[in-house]
Amino acid sequence: MASFLRTAGRVRTAVPHCSVGITSRAPIVARQRRHASAAAAAVADNGEQPFFPDEPRLPIVNTEIPGPNSRREIKRLSKVFDTRSLNMMADYSQSYGNYIADLDGNVLLDVYAQIASIPVGYNNPSLLLAATSPEMASAIINRPALGNFPQHDWAEILETGVLTVAPKGLNQVFTAQAGSDANELAYKAAFMWKRQQQRGGASADFSEEDITSSMNNKAPGAPDMSILSFKTGFHGRLFGSLSTTRSKPIHKLDIPAFDWPQAPFPLLKYPLHEHAAENAAEEARCLAETERLLTTFHHPPAAVVVEPIQSEGGDNHATPTFFRGLRQLTKKHDVMFIVDEVQTGVGATGKFWAHEHWGLDTPPDMVTFSKKAQTAGYYFGNDALRPNKPYRQFNTWMGDPARAILFRSIIQEIERLDLVANTAATGDYLFAGLERLSERFPGEIMNLRGKGQGTFIAFDSGRRDEVLRKAKGKGVNIGGSGERAVRLRPMLIFQRRHADLLLERLERVFLE
Amino acid sequence: MASFLRTAGRVRTAVPHCSVGITSRAPIVARQRRHASAAAAAVADNGEQPFFPDEPRLPIVNTEIPGPNSRREIKRLSKVFDTRSLNMMADYSQSYGNYIADLDGNVLLDVYAQIASIPVGYNNPSLLLAATSPEMASAIINRPALGNFPQHDWAEILETGVLTVAPKGLNQVFTAQAGSDANELAYKAAFMWKRQQQRGGASADFSEEDITSSMNNKAPGAPDMSILSFKTGFHGRLFGSLSTTRSKPIHKLDIPAFDWPQAPFPLLKYPLHEHAAENAAEEARCLAETERLLTTFHHPPAAVVVEPIQSEGGDNHATPTFFRGLRQLTKKHDVMFIVDEVQTGVGATGKFWAHEHWGLDTPPDMVTFSKKAQTAGYYFGNDALRPNKPYRQFNTWMGDPARAILFRSIIQEIERLDLVANTAATGDYLFAGLERLSERFPGEIMNLRGKGQGTFIAFDSGRRDEVLRKAKGKGVNIGGSGERAVRLRPMLIFQRRHADLLLERLERVFLE
């Protein structure tokens, strides 16, 4: 922790949290002071340097959530926008660091973070500097068609941003808008690569039959090939990505899908180390079935796509052995290995990319990203993944320089505050606290998982939706995943003080 | 033109073009002055009030394009990003109004405008005000998951922006990231609506078979239904949208596609009014074939999707009669009618939405937008298009408030300068000029089309790619579409002076 504390200390001098504020945080802070003394006992000062010294020290719950002001605005919004999935009507001008505010003066510790997509805190001052720079303004109002008219500093933006955190072995990027299209672009790259290979390489041209049939959506031009994904996996909700998503029926019902294969994902027993032998057998079974599908499925796979931790599907883990096995299978059967790091990427697991935990001999062929990157795309390293002709992988915007500039700023903030190390350390601390809680409340915390995976932690609950609802009443915003998982997705600025608070509030929920 | 001139005059007083500049435009202007006297004869001052008084009066061509500086940067970018489709390495800090600059001091009149996506000029000062507002900064750094935690003013942003220009009869919006996913979301809404209807309405629940089969990508849960699109249409390049795209093989080769029907799009003869009878017969033939597919295709269509003018496919027009016929067919056979206004929308055809030219009795069911809106989504009016349960039409970000704020500012700029009327008037002026040119150069301008459609004008050329290349050398950036169309896609701030310049430069190309 020493280096992390040093870094945190350095920061406070470097960027004072003040002048560039979008809106005064005075209201929160003032209210907060009134609560602070009463709360001193609840959250011990552990000597840790806070990343956000002005952050609320405790949540504020003034009303039920949503309260009257929020309900009024929800009613208004409902007329023009679907609000049935609405959790909170947020007031981002009053949100700060790890805390999300609403219209009724409620201020919650946020360990859901916009479905795992806010990386370094609400109204982060360093990001605000980037967002108010002339460069950002130009990127917003002069949005280029990047494939045709890139801006002169596009290489610079990529090289000093997105590419500085490229997974080892991958030195190129294709930028996109969100996780779903990032995955689909990776799938397209895989299909083009595979068909090119079958044709005899980049110099072999399309046949007349390829050309004609493609225009009729028929093979061989539109090939009867597939992407292999895993049961309970989630890769997005557009037509191609949804065909690889197998998380919940509500995602898939009534939407036509490709006849693509799904392999079983290991159903492991937690804690993993206590069930090593049977878990290993389960993983071997899943690998064998994967290989069977790779070799026999009637629509041959061009790629395997997998999440390092199945997130929407319920936080399902597998061991590095399983993933190394997958990498071997994809090599053996000459298909692409795509790692979907949309939710796991950018530090949350205590490594910048979750697949760094696996100790692979050779890198994945493609790694997709979005969410905490606040931009999206896929990394690759193999030149053969550049299609043999221009305009094959192309669209109007091909990403967004504004969001790429923001990602660069996020990366700099992560490095400046050593936030990946922070997340690894805080995650261990939080996990230990949850283990203690689970011993006291075995019916409330089941299958606790994510040990050694930063703050990417989850557990099962027999009354999950009730727990999430009650946690809000106690000042903590938490999300769920799968059928019964409570998933914790704090930001990378989540510290021990926040972990203590979360543990204390969970305890209160369980005691009720 | 009177009201347009009045408006333009008003503007100059309201927003002086100066202080908020991202970067000084002095270099362009200084260089420009040196060219101005020589050019006075070439471009007559027609008395028109310029929207951008500081805009270059003429293009500057210093080097071949790309010149040495650009080539150096292209080489650098090529290492990490595919540049084979690159047209120009742009310098947006030096671009202004209708003029795009590059790294070698070349400044071109831009009638391609980032593939028809820049609406109101490079470095538009009004947009710059929006881009540097505290509201925008917050939207950039606090990006919400709109379905779960919308910002408190999301209704306000929609109501004062996106929804003020909603097509008549459509009062709701689902926001997206780009044209391709906007179309796919509309398709998903159509499928959910149709299956719900088949099930007996919103209250009828999914069957066990629906639920189980959907998870296996099989019917009935993942239904064998389709979207009907038209030959040479373009609707995007993700897996579902690409299945409805039928423009060029290079878009489709090697990508698996759904077995969905394509109807013929009318192959009309231009000018339309000189071939009214045979064009009407052709349209009737296409409508008959559409009806046949709607009633007999083995994967029943849930929707018809069509562009008002097929843009990527070569600027193919049809008459209002054809589109009214389509609307009738979709009503008769109870499928959704989706109008893809990604390229035609936001003023370019001299109406805010191109389908306003048709005189429909009932509005389309959904209208999709992107490009000039700088944000994307689909409009709808029918509550039955809201799926019967939450989380069915959902994703993490569900659009982007930053881009919605920008669209609001674009709309305000369009209204302030009366730019739709300007585009209608300038389009007529430009079309008349092109008609005169086509009489002199019948081999160069064939099938001139887009009369009465604002500046959304195209013509065929026997040496299209050469014309586009030579036009760059003469200081004009023009794009192509389809196999041989020269497509003009100026911004909405394109005025008669620019039309004169474009005509004069085209003439020079033709004379060579």
mmCIF file of C-alpha atoms in Angstrom, chain A residues 289-474:
data_model
loop_
_atom_site.group_PDB
_atom_site.id
_atom_site.type_symbol
_atom_site.label_atom_id
_atom_site.label_comp_id
_atom_site.label_asym_id
_atom_site.label_seq_id
_atom_site.Cartn_x
_atom_site.Cartn_y
_atom_site.Cartn_z
ATOM 1 C CA GLU A 289 -17.443 -29.700 -25.346
ATOM 2 C CA THR A 290 -15.972 -26.503 -26.767
ATOM 3 C CA GLU A 291 -13.594 -28.553 -28.873
ATOM 4 C CA ARG A 292 -16.412 -30.772 -30.043
ATOM 5 C CA LEU A 293 -18.400 -27.739 -31.190
ATOM 6 C CA LEU A 294 -15.364 -26.164 -32.827
ATOM 7 C CA THR A 295 -14.817 -29.273 -34.908
ATOM 8 C CA THR A 296 -18.345 -30.445 -35.608
ATOM 9 C CA PHE A 297 -20.822 -27.562 -35.436
ATOM 10 C CA HIS A 298 -22.720 -27.306 -38.733
ATOM 11 C CA HIS A 299 -21.897 -23.598 -39.041
ATOM 12 C CA PRO A 300 -18.127 -23.619 -38.491
ATOM 13 C CA PRO A 301 -16.901 -21.064 -35.942
ATOM 14 C CA ALA A 302 -14.462 -18.390 -37.075
ATOM 15 C CA ALA A 303 -13.863 -17.281 -33.494
ATOM 16 C CA VAL A 304 -14.478 -17.978 -29.844
ATOM 17 C CA VAL A 305 -15.601 -15.022 -27.741
ATOM 18 C CA VAL A 306 -15.467 -15.094 -23.964
ATOM 19 C CA GLU A 307 -15.611 -12.744 -20.991
ATOM 20 C CA PRO A 308 -12.885 -13.120 -18.357
ATOM 21 C CA ILE A 309 -15.673 -13.026 -15.782
ATOM 22 C CA GLN A 310 -19.213 -13.482 -17.057
ATOM 23 C CA SER A 311 -20.695 -10.287 -15.759
ATOM 24 C CA GLU A 312 -24.311 -9.760 -16.782
ATOM 25 C CA GLY A 313 -24.776 -13.508 -16.570
ATOM 26 C CA GLY A 314 -24.198 -13.540 -12.811
ATOM 27 C CA ASP A 315 -20.475 -13.053 -12.196
ATOM 28 C CA ASN A 316 -19.387 -16.512 -13.191
ATOM 29 C CA HIS A 317 -15.685 -17.182 -12.828
ATOM 30 C CA ALA A 318 -13.362 -19.717 -14.373
ATOM 31 C CA THR A 319 -9.719 -20.352 -13.586
ATOM 32 C CA PRO A 320 -6.691 -19.299 -15.648
ATOM 33 C CA THR A 321 -6.307 -22.965 -16.571
ATOM 34 C CA PHE A 322 -9.629 -22.871 -18.370
ATOM 35 C CA PHE A 323 -8.740 -19.757 -20.319
ATOM 36 C CA ARG A 324 -5.306 -21.075 -21.231
ATOM 37 C CA GLY A 325 -7.081 -24.181 -22.450
ATOM 38 C CA LEU A 326 -9.364 -22.055 -24.597
ATOM 39 C CA ARG A 327 -6.400 -20.225 -26.065
ATOM 40 C CA GLN A 328 -4.834 -23.593 -26.919
ATOM 41 C CA LEU A 329 -8.023 -24.852 -28.549
ATOM 42 C CA THR A 330 -8.385 -21.760 -30.681
ATOM 43 C CA LYS A 331 -4.770 -22.108 -31.818
ATOM 44 C CA LYS A 332 -5.189 -25.793 -32.499
ATOM 45 C CA HIS A 333 -8.311 -25.316 -34.589
ATOM 46 C CA ASP A 334 -7.172 -22.072 -36.159
ATOM 47 C CA VAL A 335 -9.979 -19.785 -35.058
ATOM 48 C CA MET A 336 -9.713 -16.340 -33.525
ATOM 49 C CA PHE A 337 -9.737 -15.907 -29.764
ATOM 50 C CA ILE A 338 -11.683 -12.772 -28.821
ATOM 51 C CA VAL A 339 -11.667 -11.640 -25.210
ATOM 52 C CA ASP A 340 -14.589 -9.386 -24.363
ATOM 53 C CA GLU A 341 -13.245 -7.006 -21.715
ATOM 54 C CA VAL A 342 -16.126 -4.551 -21.978
ATOM 55 C CA GLN A 343 -17.006 -4.940 -18.305
ATOM 56 C CA THR A 344 -13.811 -6.431 -16.874
ATOM 57 C CA GLY A 345 -11.340 -4.071 -18.559
ATOM 58 C CA VAL A 346 -9.722 -0.867 -17.379
ATOM 59 C CA GLY A 347 -8.546 -1.854 -13.950
ATOM 60 C CA ALA A 348 -11.543 -3.219 -12.105
ATOM 61 C CA THR A 349 -10.051 -6.669 -11.482
ATOM 62 C CA GLY A 350 -6.793 -5.321 -10.088
ATOM 63 C CA LYS A 351 -5.058 -5.661 -13.462
ATOM 64 C CA PHE A 352 -5.628 -3.225 -16.296
ATOM 65 C CA TRP A 353 -7.037 -6.086 -18.371
ATOM 66 C CA ALA A 354 -8.544 -9.062 -16.612
ATOM 67 C CA HIS A 355 -6.937 -11.520 -19.005
ATOM 68 C CA GLU A 356 -3.546 -10.526 -17.578
ATOM 69 C CA HIS A 357 -4.472 -12.828 -14.688
ATOM 70 C CA TRP A 358 -4.285 -15.846 -16.983
ATOM 71 C CA GLY A 359 -0.593 -16.009 -17.854
ATOM 72 C CA LEU A 360 -1.206 -16.729 -21.550
ATOM 73 C CA ASP A 361 1.711 -17.811 -23.739
ATOM 74 C CA THR A 362 0.351 -15.883 -26.702
ATOM 75 C CA PRO A 363 -1.989 -12.899 -26.499
ATOM 76 C CA PRO A 364 -5.652 -13.096 -27.479
ATOM 77 C CA ASP A 365 -6.242 -12.254 -31.143
ATOM 78 C CA MET A 366 -8.617 -9.442 -30.274
ATOM 79 C CA VAL A 367 -9.623 -7.711 -27.060
ATOM 80 C CA THR A 368 -12.756 -5.580 -27.022
ATOM 81 C CA PHE A 369 -13.370 -2.715 -24.633
ATOM 82 C CA SER A 370 -15.951 -0.069 -23.712
ATOM 83 C CA LYS A 371 -17.640 1.075 -20.448
ATOM 84 C CA LYS A 372 -14.867 2.444 -18.165
ATOM 85 C CA ALA A 373 -12.879 3.395 -21.275
ATOM 86 C CA GLN A 374 -15.801 5.688 -22.131
ATOM 87 C CA THR A 375 -15.012 4.833 -25.717
ATOM 88 C CA ALA A 376 -14.978 1.451 -27.427
ATOM 89 C CA GLY A 377 -13.270 -0.734 -29.952
ATOM 90 C CA TYR A 378 -11.071 -3.761 -30.374
ATOM 91 C CA TYR A 379 -7.347 -4.170 -30.083
ATOM 92 C CA PHE A 380 -5.468 -6.546 -32.345
ATOM 93 C CA GLY A 381 -1.882 -7.278 -33.268
ATOM 94 C CA ASN A 382 -1.996 -9.526 -36.303
ATOM 95 C CA ASP A 383 -1.790 -7.662 -39.620
ATOM 96 C CA ALA A 384 -3.810 -10.454 -41.186
ATOM 97 C CA LEU A 385 -6.777 -9.050 -39.284
ATOM 98 C CA ARG A 386 -6.684 -5.994 -41.490
ATOM 99 C CA PRO A 387 -9.022 -6.994 -44.310
ATOM 100 C CA ASN A 388 -7.386 -7.331 -47.722
ATOM 101 C CA LYS A 389 -9.178 -4.312 -49.162
ATOM 102 C CA PRO A 390 -10.196 -0.881 -47.883
ATOM 103 C CA TYR A 391 -13.819 -0.134 -46.992
ATOM 104 C CA ARG A 392 -14.451 -3.653 -45.739
ATOM 105 C CA GLN A 393 -14.261 -2.616 -42.087
ATOM 106 C CA PHE A 394 -15.704 0.843 -42.278
ATOM 107 C CA ASN A 395 -18.531 3.099 -41.201
ATOM 108 C CA THR A 396 -19.183 6.833 -41.108
ATOM 109 C CA TRP A 397 -17.701 7.796 -37.764
ATOM 110 C CA MET A 398 -15.590 4.762 -36.840
ATOM 111 C CA GLY A 399 -15.369 5.888 -33.230
ATOM 112 C CA ASP A 400 -15.288 9.314 -31.675
ATOM 113 C CA PRO A 401 -12.176 11.418 -31.050
ATOM 114 C CA ALA A 402 -13.974 13.258 -28.228
ATOM 115 C CA ARG A 403 -14.342 10.016 -26.309
ATOM 116 C CA ALA A 404 -10.824 8.912 -27.215
ATOM 117 C CA ILE A 405 -9.503 12.147 -25.714
ATOM 118 C CA LEU A 406 -11.505 11.423 -22.578
ATOM 119 C CA PHE A 407 -10.113 7.883 -22.366
ATOM 120 C CA ARG A 408 -6.613 9.321 -22.562
ATOM 121 C CA SER A 409 -7.422 11.506 -19.615
ATOM 122 C CA ILE A 410 -8.883 8.532 -17.728
ATOM 123 C CA ILE A 411 -5.700 6.560 -18.372
ATOM 124 C CA GLN A 412 -3.585 9.443 -17.093
ATOM 125 C CA GLU A 413 -5.720 9.691 -13.972
ATOM 126 C CA ILE A 414 -5.406 5.950 -13.388
ATOM 127 C CA GLU A 415 -1.640 6.182 -13.679
ATOM 128 C CA ARG A 416 -1.320 9.358 -11.635
ATOM 129 C CA LEU A 417 -3.253 7.865 -8.717
ATOM 130 C CA ASP A 418 -2.011 4.310 -9.235
ATOM 131 C CA LEU A 419 -5.633 3.229 -9.323
ATOM 132 C CA VAL A 420 -5.133 -0.299 -10.583
ATOM 133 C CA ALA A 421 -2.956 -1.023 -7.555
ATOM 134 C CA ASN A 422 -5.516 0.739 -5.376
ATOM 135 C CA THR A 423 -8.265 -1.437 -6.765
ATOM 136 C CA ALA A 424 -6.259 -4.602 -6.205
ATOM 137 C CA ALA A 425 -5.534 -3.624 -2.583
ATOM 138 C CA THR A 426 -8.995 -2.284 -1.788
ATOM 139 C CA GLY A 427 -10.513 -5.328 -3.405
ATOM 140 C CA ASP A 428 -8.548 -7.646 -1.124
ATOM 141 C CA TYR A 429 -9.609 -5.584 1.862
ATOM 142 C CA LEU A 430 -13.260 -5.624 0.825
ATOM 143 C CA PHE A 431 -13.213 -9.318 0.038
ATOM 144 C CA ALA A 432 -11.829 -10.113 3.504
ATOM 145 C CA GLY A 433 -14.596 -8.021 5.046
ATOM 146 C CA LEU A 434 -17.240 -9.810 3.017
ATOM 147 C CA GLU A 435 -15.791 -13.161 4.037
ATOM 148 C CA ARG A 436 -16.231 -12.156 7.654
ATOM 149 C CA LEU A 437 -19.777 -11.006 6.972
ATOM 150 C CA SER A 438 -20.584 -14.218 5.150
ATOM 151 C CA GLU A 439 -19.558 -16.215 8.193
ATOM 152 C CA ARG A 440 -22.009 -14.245 10.289
ATOM 153 C CA PHE A 441 -24.729 -14.220 7.615
ATOM 154 C CA PRO A 442 -24.276 -17.416 5.607
ATOM 155 C CA GLY A 443 -27.851 -17.158 4.294
ATOM 156 C CA GLU A 444 -27.229 -13.662 2.975
ATOM 157 C CA ILE A 445 -23.837 -14.024 1.335
ATOM 158 C CA MET A 446 -23.481 -17.211 -0.655
ATOM 159 C CA ASN A 447 -20.854 -18.176 -3.183
ATOM 160 C CA LEU A 448 -18.759 -15.122 -2.486
ATOM 161 C CA ARG A 449 -16.446 -14.746 -5.478
ATOM 162 C CA GLY A 450 -13.832 -12.498 -6.988
ATOM 163 C CA LYS A 451 -10.969 -13.146 -4.570
ATOM 164 C CA GLY A 452 -7.814 -11.570 -5.930
ATOM 165 C CA GLN A 453 -9.867 -9.902 -8.686
ATOM 166 C CA GLY A 454 -9.796 -6.361 -7.385
ATOM 167 C CA THR A 455 -13.205 -5.009 -6.506
ATOM 168 C CA PHE A 456 -14.876 -7.189 -9.145
ATOM 169 C CA ILE A 457 -16.705 -9.081 -6.415
ATOM 170 C CA ALA A 458 -20.112 -10.715 -6.256
ATOM 171 C CA PHE A 459 -22.150 -13.033 -4.096
ATOM 172 C CA ASP A 460 -25.477 -14.766 -4.354
ATOM 173 C CA SER A 461 -28.436 -13.817 -2.249
ATOM 174 C CA GLY A 462 -31.688 -15.645 -1.697
ATOM 175 C CA ARG A 463 -33.514 -12.303 -1.602
ATOM 176 C CA ARG A 464 -31.359 -10.345 -3.991
ATOM 177 C CA ASP A 465 -33.848 -7.730 -5.209
ATOM 178 C CA GLU A 466 -34.920 -6.983 -1.645
ATOM 179 C CA VAL A 467 -31.296 -6.564 -0.559
ATOM 180 C CA LEU A 468 -30.624 -4.128 -3.407
ATOM 181 C CA ARG A 469 -33.737 -2.136 -2.549
ATOM 182 C CA LYS A 470 -32.966 -2.011 1.150
ATOM 183 C CA ALA A 471 -29.356 -1.053 0.495
ATOM 184 C CA LYS A 472 -30.614 2.065 -1.284
ATOM 185 C CA GLY A 473 -32.547 2.965 1.834
ATOM 186 C CA LYS A 474 -29.293 2.619 3.769
#
